XYZ file of C-alpha atoms in Angstrom:
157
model
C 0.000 0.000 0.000
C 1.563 3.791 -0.827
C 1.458 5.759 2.008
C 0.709 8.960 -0.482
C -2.457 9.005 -2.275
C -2.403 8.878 -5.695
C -2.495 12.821 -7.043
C -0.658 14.030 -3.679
C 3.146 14.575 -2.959
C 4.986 13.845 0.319
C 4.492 17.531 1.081
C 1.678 19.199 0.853
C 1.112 23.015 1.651
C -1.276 24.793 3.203
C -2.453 28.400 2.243
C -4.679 30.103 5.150
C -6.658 33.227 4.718
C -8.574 35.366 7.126
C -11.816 35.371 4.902
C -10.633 35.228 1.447
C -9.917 31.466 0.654
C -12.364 31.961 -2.724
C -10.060 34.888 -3.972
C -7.262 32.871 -3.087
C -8.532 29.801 -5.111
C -9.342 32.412 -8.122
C -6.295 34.111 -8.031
C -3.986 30.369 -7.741
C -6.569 29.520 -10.603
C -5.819 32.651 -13.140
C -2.413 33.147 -12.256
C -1.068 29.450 -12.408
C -3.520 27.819 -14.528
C -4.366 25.588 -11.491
C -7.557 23.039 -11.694
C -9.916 23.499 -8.379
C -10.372 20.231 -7.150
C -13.097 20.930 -4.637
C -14.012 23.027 -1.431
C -15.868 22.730 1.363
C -17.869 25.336 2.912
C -18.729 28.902 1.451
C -16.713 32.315 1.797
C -16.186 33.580 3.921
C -15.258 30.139 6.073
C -14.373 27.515 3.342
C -13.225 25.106 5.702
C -11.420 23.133 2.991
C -9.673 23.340 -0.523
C -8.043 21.911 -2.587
C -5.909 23.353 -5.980
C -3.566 21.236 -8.425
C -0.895 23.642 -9.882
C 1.073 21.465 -12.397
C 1.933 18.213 -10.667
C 0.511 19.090 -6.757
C -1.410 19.543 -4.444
C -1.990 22.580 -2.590
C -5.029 23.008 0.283
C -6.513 25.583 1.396
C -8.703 26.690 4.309
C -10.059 29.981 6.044
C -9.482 30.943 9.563
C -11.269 34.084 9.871
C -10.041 34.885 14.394
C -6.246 33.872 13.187
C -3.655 36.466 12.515
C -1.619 36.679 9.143
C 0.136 33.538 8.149
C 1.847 34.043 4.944
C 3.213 31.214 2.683
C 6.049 31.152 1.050
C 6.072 29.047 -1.837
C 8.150 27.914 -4.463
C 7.165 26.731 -8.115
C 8.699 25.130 -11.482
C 7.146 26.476 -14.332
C 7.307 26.550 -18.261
C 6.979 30.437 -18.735
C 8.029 32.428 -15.683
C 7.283 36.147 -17.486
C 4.193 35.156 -18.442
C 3.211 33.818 -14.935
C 4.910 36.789 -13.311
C 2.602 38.801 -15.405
C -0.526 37.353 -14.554
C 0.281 37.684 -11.185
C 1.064 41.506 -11.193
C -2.609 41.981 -13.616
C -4.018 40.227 -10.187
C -2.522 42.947 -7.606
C 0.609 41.093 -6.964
C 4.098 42.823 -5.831
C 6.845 41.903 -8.163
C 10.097 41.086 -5.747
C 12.521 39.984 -8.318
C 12.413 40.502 -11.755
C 13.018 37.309 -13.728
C 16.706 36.663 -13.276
C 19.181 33.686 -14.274
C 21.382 32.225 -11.943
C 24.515 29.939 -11.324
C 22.572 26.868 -11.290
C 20.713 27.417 -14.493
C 17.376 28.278 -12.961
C 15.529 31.558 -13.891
C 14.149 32.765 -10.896
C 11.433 35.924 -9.976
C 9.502 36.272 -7.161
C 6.182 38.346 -6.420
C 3.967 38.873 -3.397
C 0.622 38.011 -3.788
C -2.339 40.481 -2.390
C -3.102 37.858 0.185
C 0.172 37.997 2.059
C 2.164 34.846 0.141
C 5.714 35.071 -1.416
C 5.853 33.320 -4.736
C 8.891 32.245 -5.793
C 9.354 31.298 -9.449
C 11.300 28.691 -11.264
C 12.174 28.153 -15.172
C 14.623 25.571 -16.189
C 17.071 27.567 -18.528
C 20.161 25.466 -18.377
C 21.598 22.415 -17.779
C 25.038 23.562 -16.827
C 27.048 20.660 -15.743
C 29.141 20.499 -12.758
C 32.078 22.454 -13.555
C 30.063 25.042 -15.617
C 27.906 25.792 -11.954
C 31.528 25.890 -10.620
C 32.880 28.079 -13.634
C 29.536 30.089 -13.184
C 29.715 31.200 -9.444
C 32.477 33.219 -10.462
C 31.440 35.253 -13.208
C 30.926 38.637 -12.414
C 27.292 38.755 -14.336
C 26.181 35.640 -12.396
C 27.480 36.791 -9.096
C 25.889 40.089 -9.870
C 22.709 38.334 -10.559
C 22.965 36.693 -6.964
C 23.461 39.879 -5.359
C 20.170 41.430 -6.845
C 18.017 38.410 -5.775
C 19.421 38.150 -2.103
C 19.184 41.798 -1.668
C 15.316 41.699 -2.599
C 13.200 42.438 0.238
C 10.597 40.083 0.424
C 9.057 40.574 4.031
C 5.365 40.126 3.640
C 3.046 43.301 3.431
C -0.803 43.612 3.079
């Protein structure tokens, strides 16, 4: 017997909202091109919900007494400007603009109007080991690491 149901990952997030669970689900839904899977209960108190974005899982519920609880999530996608553009026609914060690192990820990040940090993920290259090595050093690369960790990404509503 698998001890993960079919459709779900080992890890599964949770995304909790003071209220706004249904925005939340829309907003996953535009942005990401998720399928709702289901929901129980009605805004303002969905008590339960469930999103697939690509290949998982992600549930969410409504809590309306509990203070902010911000996610922070991250996400391999196919078109990370595109995405990142959704999210910003949605209300959403961009972080990071869409920048390539050492490892040969493309990587932005944007806060979402519900709290949540978003951090995005494009395959660009498959550098092998030496070429991540050769990479750390160069000056555009390590510039490119100094804009994303100088980002500030605390949470704001």
């Amino acid at each position: 017997m698998n001890v993960v149901p079919e459709g779900y990952h080992t890890v599964t997030p949770w995304l909790i909202t003071q209220g706004r669970t249904a925005e939340l689900i829309d907003f996953i839904v535009e942005v990401f091109d998720a399928t709702e899977l289901g929901r129980v209960g009605e805004a303002p108190e969905i008590g339960h919900a469930e999103v697939r974005i690509g290949d998982s899982v992600v549930m969410l519920f409504d809590v309306p007494a509990w203070p902010p609880t911000p996610a922070f999530l991250r996400l391999y996608i196919a078109d990370d400007a595109a995405t990142l553009k959704r999210a910003v026609a949605l209300g959403s914060r961009v972080v990071t603009e869409p920048t390539e690192l050492f490892w040969g990820d493309r990587v932005s990040r944007f806060a979402d109007p519900f709290g949540n940090l978003w951090w995005l993920h494009q395959r660009v290259a498959q550098p092998t080991e030496a070429e991540v090595h050769a990479r750390m050093q160069d000056p555009a690369f390590v510039e490119a690491m100094a804009y994303v960790q100088s980002a500030d990404f605390t949470p704001q509503r």
